[in-house]
Short mmCIF file of C-alpha atoms in Angstrom, two decimals:
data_model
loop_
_atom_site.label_atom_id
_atom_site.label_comp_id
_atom_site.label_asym_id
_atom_site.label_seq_id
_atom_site.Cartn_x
_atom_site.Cartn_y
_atom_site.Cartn_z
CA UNK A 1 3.38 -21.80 18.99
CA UNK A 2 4.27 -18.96 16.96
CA UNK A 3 0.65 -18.51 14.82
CA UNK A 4 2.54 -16.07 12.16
CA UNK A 5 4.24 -18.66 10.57
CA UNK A 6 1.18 -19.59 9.34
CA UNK A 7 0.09 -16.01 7.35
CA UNK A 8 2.32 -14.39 4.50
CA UNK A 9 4.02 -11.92 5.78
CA UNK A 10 3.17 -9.20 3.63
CA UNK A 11 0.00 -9.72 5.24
CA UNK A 12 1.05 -9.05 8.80
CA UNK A 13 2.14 -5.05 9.28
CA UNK A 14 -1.58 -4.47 7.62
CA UNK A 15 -3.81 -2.55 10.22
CA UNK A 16 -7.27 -3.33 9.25
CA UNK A 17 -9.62 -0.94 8.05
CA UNK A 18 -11.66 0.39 11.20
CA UNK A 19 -15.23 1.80 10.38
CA UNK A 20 -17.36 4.78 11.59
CA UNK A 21 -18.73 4.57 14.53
CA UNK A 22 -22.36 3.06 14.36
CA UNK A 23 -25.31 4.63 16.35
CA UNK A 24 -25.50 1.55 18.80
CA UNK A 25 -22.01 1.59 19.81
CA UNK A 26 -21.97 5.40 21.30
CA UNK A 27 -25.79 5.22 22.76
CA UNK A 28 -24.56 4.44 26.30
CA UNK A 29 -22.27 7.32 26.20
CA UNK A 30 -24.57 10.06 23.83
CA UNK A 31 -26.20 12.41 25.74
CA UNK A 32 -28.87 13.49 23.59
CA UNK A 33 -31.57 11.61 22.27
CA UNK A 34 -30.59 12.13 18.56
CA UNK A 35 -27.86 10.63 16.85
CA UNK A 36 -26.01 12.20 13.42
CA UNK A 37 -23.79 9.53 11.67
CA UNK A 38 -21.05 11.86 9.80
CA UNK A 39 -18.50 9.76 10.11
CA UNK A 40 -18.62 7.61 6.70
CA UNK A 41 -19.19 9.62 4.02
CA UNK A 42 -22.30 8.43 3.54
CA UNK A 43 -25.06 9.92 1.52
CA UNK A 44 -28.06 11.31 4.12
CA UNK A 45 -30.71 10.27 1.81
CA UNK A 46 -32.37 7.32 0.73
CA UNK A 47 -32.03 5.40 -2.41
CA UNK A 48 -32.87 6.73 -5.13
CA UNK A 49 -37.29 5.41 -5.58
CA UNK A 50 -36.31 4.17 -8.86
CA UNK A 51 -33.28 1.96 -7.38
CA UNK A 52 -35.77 1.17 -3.99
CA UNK A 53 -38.31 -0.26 -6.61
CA UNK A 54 -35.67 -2.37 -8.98
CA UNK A 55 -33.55 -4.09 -5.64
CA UNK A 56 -37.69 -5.07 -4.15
CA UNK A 57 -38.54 -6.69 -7.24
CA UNK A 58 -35.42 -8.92 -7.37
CA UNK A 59 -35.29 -9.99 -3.71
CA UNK A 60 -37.33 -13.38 -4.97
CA UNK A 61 -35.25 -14.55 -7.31
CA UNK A 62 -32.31 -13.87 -4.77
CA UNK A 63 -32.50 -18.35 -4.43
CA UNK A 64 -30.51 -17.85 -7.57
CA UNK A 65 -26.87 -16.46 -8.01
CA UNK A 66 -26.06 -13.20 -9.41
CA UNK A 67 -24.86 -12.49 -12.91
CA UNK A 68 -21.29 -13.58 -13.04
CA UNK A 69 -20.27 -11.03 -15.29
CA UNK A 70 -22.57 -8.11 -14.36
CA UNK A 71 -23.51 -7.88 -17.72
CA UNK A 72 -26.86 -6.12 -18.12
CA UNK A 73 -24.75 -3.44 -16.00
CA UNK A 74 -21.68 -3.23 -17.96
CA UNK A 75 -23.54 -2.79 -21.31
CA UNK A 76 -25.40 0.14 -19.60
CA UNK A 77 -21.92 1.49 -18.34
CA UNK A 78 -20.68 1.29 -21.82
CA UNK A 79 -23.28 2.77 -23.42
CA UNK A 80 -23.21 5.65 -20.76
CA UNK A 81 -19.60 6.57 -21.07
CA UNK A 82 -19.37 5.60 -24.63
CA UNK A 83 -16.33 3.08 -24.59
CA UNK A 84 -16.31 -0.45 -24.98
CA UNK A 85 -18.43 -3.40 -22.84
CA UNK A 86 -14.45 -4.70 -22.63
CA UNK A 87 -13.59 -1.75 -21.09
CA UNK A 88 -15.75 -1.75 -18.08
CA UNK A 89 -15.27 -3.81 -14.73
CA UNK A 90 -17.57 -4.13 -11.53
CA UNK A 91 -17.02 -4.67 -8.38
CA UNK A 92 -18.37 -4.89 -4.48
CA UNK A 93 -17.36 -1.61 -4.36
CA UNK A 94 -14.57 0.27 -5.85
CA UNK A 95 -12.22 -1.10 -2.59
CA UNK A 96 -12.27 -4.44 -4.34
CA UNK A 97 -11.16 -3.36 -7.67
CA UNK A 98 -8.41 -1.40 -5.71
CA UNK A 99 -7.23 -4.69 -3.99
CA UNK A 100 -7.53 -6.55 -7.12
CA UNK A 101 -5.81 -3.71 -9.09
CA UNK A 102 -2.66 -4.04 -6.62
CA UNK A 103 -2.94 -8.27 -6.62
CA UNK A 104 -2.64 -8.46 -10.84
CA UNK A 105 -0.34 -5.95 -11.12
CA UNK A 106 2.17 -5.87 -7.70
CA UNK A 107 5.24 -7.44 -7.11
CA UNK A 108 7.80 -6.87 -3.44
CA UNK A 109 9.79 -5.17 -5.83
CA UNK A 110 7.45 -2.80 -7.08
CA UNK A 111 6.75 0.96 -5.96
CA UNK A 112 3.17 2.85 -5.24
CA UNK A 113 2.90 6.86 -5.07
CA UNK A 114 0.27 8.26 -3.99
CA UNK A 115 0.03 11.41 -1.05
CA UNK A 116 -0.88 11.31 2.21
CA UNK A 117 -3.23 11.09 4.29
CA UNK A 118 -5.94 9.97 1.67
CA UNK A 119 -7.96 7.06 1.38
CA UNK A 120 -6.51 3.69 3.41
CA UNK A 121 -6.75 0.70 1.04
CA UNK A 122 -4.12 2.76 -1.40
CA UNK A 123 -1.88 1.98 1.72
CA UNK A 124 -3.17 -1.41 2.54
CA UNK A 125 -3.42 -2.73 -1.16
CA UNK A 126 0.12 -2.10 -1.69
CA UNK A 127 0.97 -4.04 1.66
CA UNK A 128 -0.97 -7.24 0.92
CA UNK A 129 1.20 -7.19 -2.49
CA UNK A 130 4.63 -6.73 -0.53
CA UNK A 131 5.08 -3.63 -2.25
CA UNK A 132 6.58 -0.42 -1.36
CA UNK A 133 4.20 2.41 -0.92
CA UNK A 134 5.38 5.84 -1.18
CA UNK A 135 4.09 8.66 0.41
CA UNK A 136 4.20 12.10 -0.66
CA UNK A 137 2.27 15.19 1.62
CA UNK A 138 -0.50 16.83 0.14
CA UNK A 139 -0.64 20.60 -0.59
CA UNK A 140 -1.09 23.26 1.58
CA UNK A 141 -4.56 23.16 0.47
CA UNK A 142 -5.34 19.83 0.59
CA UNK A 143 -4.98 18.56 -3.16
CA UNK A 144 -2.67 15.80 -4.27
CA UNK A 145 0.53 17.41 -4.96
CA UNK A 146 1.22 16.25 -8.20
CA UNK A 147 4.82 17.79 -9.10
CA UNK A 148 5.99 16.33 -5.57
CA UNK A 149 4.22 12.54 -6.77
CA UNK A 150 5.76 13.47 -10.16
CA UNK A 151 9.09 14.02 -9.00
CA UNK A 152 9.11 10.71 -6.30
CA UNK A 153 8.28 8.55 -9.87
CA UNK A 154 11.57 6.51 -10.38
CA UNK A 155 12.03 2.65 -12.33
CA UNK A 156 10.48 0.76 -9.64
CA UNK A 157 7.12 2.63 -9.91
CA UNK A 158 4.43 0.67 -10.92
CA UNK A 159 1.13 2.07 -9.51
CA UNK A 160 0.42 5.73 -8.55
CA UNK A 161 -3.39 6.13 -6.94
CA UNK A 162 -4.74 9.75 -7.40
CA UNK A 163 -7.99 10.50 -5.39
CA UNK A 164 -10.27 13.50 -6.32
CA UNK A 165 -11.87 14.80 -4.01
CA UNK A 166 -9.39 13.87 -2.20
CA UNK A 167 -10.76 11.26 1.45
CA UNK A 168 -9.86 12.65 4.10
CA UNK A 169 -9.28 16.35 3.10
CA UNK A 170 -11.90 16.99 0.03
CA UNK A 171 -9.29 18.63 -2.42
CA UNK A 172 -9.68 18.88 -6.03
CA UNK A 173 -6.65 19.01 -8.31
CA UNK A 174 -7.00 21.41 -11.08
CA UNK A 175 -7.24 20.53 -15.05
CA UNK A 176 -4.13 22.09 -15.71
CA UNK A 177 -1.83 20.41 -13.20
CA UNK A 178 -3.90 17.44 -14.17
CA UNK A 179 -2.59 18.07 -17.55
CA UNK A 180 1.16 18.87 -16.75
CA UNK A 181 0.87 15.09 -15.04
CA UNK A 182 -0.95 12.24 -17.33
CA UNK A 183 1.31 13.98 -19.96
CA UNK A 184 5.04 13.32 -18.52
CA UNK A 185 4.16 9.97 -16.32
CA UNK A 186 6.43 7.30 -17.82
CA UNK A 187 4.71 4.59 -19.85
CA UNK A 188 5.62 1.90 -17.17
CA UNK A 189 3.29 3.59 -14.64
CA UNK A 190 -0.35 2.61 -14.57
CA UNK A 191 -2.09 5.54 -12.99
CA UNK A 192 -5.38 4.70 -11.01
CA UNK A 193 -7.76 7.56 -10.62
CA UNK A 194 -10.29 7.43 -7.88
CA UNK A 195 -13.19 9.52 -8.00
CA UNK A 196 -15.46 8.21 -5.75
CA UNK A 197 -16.89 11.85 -5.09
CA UNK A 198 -16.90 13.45 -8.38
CA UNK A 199 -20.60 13.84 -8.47
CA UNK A 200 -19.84 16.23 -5.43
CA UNK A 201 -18.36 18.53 -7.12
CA UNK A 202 -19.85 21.69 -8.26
CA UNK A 203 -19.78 21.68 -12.23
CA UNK A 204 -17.79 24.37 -12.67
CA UNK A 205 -14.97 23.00 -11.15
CA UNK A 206 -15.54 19.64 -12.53
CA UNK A 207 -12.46 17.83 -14.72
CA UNK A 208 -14.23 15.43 -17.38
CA UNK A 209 -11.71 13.01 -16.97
CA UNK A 210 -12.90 10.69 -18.94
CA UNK A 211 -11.69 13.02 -21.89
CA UNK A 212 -8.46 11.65 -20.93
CA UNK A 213 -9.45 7.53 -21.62
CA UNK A 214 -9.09 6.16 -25.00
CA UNK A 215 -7.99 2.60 -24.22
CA UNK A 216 -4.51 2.74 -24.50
CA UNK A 217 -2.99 5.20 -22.55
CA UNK A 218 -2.47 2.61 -18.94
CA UNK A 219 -5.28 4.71 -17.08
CA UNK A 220 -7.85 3.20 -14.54
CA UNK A 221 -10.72 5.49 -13.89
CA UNK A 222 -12.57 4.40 -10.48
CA UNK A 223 -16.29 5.32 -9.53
CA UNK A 224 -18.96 4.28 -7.09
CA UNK A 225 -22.76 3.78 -6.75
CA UNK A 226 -21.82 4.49 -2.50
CA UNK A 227 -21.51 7.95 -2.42
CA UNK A 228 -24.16 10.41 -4.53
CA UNK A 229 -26.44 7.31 -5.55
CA UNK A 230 -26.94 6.18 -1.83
CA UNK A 231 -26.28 2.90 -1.60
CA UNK A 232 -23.13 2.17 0.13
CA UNK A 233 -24.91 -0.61 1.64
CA UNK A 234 -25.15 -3.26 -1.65
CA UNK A 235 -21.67 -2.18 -2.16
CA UNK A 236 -21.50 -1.98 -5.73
CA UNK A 237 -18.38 -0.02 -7.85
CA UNK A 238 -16.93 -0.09 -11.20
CA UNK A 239 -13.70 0.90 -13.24
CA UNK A 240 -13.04 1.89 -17.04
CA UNK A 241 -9.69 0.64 -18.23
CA UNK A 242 -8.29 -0.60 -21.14
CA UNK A 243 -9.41 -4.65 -22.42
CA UNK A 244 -5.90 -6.01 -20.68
CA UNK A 245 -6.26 -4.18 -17.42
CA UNK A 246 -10.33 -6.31 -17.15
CA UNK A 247 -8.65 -9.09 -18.66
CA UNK A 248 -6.26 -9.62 -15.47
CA UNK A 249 -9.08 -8.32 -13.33
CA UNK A 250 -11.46 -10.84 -14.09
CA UNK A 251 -8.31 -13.75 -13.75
CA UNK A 252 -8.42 -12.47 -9.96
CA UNK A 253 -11.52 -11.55 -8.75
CA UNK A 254 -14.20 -14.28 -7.21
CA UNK A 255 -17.01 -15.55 -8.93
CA UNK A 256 -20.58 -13.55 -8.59
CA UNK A 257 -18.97 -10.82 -6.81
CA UNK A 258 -21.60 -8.60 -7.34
CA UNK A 259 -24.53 -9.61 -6.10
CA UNK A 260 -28.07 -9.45 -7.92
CA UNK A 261 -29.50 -6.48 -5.32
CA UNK A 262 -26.44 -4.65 -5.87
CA UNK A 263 -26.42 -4.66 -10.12
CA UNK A 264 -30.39 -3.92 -9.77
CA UNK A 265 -30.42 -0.81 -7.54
CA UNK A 266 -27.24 0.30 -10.01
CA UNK A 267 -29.14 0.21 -12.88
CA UNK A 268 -31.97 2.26 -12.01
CA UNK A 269 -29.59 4.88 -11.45
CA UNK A 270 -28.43 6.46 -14.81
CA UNK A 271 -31.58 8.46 -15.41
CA UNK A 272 -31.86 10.37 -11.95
CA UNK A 273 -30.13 13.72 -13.49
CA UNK A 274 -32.50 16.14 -12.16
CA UNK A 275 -32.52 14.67 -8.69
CA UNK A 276 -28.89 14.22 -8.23
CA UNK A 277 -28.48 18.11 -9.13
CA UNK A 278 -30.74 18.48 -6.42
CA UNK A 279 -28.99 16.22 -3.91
CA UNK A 280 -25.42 18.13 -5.28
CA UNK A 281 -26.73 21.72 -4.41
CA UNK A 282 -28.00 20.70 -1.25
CA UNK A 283 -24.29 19.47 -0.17
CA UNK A 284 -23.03 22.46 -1.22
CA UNK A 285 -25.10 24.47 0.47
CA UNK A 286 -24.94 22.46 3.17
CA UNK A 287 -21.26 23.07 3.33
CA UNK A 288 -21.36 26.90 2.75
CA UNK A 289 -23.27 27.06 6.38
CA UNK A 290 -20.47 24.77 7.98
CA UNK A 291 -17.74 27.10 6.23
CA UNK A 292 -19.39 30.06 7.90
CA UNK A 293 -19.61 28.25 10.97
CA UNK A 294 -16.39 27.48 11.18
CA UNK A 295 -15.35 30.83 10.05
CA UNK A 296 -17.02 32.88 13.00
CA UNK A 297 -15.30 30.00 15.65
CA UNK A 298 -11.92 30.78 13.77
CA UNK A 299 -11.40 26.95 12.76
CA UNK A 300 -9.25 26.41 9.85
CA UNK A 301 -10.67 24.21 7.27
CA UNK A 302 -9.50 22.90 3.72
CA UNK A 303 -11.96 23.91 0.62
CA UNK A 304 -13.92 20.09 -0.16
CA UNK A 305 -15.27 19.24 -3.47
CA UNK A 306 -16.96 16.18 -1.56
CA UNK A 307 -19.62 15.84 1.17
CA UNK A 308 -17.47 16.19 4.05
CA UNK A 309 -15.23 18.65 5.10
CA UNK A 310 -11.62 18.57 6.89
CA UNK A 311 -11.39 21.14 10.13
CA UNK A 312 -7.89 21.42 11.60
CA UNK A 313 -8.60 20.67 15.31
CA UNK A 314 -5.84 20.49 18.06
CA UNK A 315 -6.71 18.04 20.59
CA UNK A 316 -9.14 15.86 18.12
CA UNK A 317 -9.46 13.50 19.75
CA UNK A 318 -10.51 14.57 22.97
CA UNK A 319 -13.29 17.00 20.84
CA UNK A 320 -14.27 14.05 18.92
CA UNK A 321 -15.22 12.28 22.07
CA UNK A 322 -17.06 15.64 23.00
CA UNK A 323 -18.63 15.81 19.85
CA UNK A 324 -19.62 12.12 20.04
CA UNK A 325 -21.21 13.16 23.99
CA UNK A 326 -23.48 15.30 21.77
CA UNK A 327 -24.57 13.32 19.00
CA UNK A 328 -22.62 13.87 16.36
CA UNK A 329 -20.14 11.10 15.33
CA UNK A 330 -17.24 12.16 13.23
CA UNK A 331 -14.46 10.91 11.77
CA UNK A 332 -10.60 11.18 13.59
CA UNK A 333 -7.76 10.38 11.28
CA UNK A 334 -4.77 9.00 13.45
CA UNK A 335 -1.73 10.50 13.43
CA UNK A 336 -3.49 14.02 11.92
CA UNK A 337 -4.09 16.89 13.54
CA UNK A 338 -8.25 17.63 13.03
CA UNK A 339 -11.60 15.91 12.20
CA UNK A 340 -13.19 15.31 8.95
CA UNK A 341 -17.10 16.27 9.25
CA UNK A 342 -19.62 14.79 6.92
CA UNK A 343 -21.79 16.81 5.59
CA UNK A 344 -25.54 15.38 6.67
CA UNK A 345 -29.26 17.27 5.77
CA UNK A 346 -30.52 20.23 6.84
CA UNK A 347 -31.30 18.92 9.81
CA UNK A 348 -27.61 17.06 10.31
CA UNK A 349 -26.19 20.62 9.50
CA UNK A 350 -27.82 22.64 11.90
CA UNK A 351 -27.04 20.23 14.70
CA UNK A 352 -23.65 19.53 13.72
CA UNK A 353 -23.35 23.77 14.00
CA UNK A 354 -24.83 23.88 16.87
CA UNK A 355 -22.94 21.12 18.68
CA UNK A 356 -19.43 23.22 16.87
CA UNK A 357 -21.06 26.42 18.71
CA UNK A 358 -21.31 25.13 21.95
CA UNK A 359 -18.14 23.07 22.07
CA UNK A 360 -15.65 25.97 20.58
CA UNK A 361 -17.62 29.24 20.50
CA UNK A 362 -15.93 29.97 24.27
CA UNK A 363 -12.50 29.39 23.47
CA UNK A 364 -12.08 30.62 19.94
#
């Protein structure tokens, strides 16, 4: 019996998506006592107490289904950005409004840009549609090259995904080749802007893109409570786009699929200002030791607006395995040359230096 006549075959070149490692799986092989997870992204604090407090107080009602429509959390989302309750969408996690993005609006005809490497479900949201994904390098320094994604724009282009910070390399593209882009992309293109790590980025450096929303132009702007608020765990994202783009979301996506933990924790987010500057300058200087570490072992490196950082590494994946030997689980990107290093606490740092020091500091 051939068992692939059964699936669609859009469905079947799709490599699914492959996780960091988890503590448990390298114990047997760790030879240290202490574990450092860096391979996810993931934030190395806890909840915020606010959010810990809300998601405890709903866990008995949790006999009854979540709000359908999000709705106490898409009025504060409204409010907070200033646009329209019809503007707003939710989802478990931004991935599923990328999926569901790609499902209302690809056909096999159809065309994605985006660059490359970046974040996976750009690559297999436009496979599950039948569509054509193409894929244009990155810079020299990491950022999405945006005159190369401008340039590979034709007739057939109906989605291009731009993600900054950048996943894996931590680029941020500039406001004025931001500019040069949303102004000459054709009307036909919807553009899909994923900033999952926005809050990473020092302020200075920090494009308001919402400046560039008004509810017309065919923008999607993509964010997540994962990342600086902590809780990749409930799983909990949301988009701002124009009334027609929620419209055909909400056609597609399943019913209660956020659930009531999820739209709790989020909402005891928005007034944690003060602490999130903390958590933001921590990560930073967090990644001003790793630069300098990586400096004095004569490791190349892109720049990273997010909490991880990109080291060019010959050989990664024989060092990841060392690394992993020592603790400190990282993340290998197949087919490219290097390791992308989360950026943990203090305490994650200073190991994840040390480990860096003993594994390179006698052959750099």
């Amino acid at each position: 019996m051939d068992w692939n006549n059964f699936f669609n075959p859009y469905n079947l070149p799709v490599i699914p998506y492959s996780p960091g490692l988890r503590e448990e799986q390298i114990r047997e092989i760790c030879e240290v006592d202490t574990i450092y997870k860096l391979s996810s992204n993931e934030s190395p604090f806890s909840p915020f107490p606010s959010a810990l407090k809300a998601m405890a107080e709903c866990l008995p009602l949790l006999n009854e289904y979540s709000d359908g429509s999000s709705h106490a959390l898409t009025m504060r989302l409204a409010e907070h950005y200033g646009v329209e309750p019809e503007q707003i969408m939710v989802g478990n996690g931004s991935n599923e409004l990328l999926c569901l993005i790609a499902q209302s609006c690809l056909m096999p005809e159809d065309e994605v840009v985006y660059c490359w490497p970046s974040f996976v479900v750009y690559r297999s949201s436009t496979q599950l549609a039948g569509a054509t994904a193409i894929e244009v390098p990155l810079t020299e320094e990491g950022v999405f090259d945006l005159d190369a994604m401008a340039a590979a724009i034709t007739d057939k282009t109906k989605l291009v995904f731009i993600c900054s910070p950048n996943n894996p390399s931590g680029g941020v593209i500039s406001a004025a080749d931001f500019d040069a882009f949303i102004n000459k992309l054709p009307d036909h293109v919807l553009l899909v802007l994923d900033i999952a790590y926005i809050e990473f980025v020092d302020d200075e450096d920090a494009i308001d893109f919402m400046r560039y929303f008004d509810g017309v132009r065919p923008l999607v702007i993509l964010k997540t409570f994962s990342k600086m608020y902590s809780m990749a765990g409930i799983r909990c994202g949301y988009g701002i786009a124009p009334k027609e783009i929620v419209e055909a979301f909400n056609r597609v996506r399943e019913p209660f699929n956020v659930n009531s933990v999820a739209q709790a924790g989020a909402l005891a987010c928005f007034d944690e200002t003060e602490e999130i500057a903390r958590r933001r300058a921590l990560n930073s200087a967090g990644k001003q030791q790793l630069y300098q570490c990586f400096d004095e072992l004569g490791l190349s490196y892109y720049r990273s607006g997010a909490n991880f950082i990109w080291v060019h590494i010959p050989n990664a994946a024989e060092r990841f395995n060392q690394l992993l030997k020592m603790g400190i689980i990282v993340r290998a990107v197949p087919g490219a040359e290097g390791l992308r290093v989360g950026v943990g606490d203090e305490e994650g740092v200073r190991a994840t230096i040390d480990a860096f020091k003993q594994l390179f500091g006698k052959t750099q």
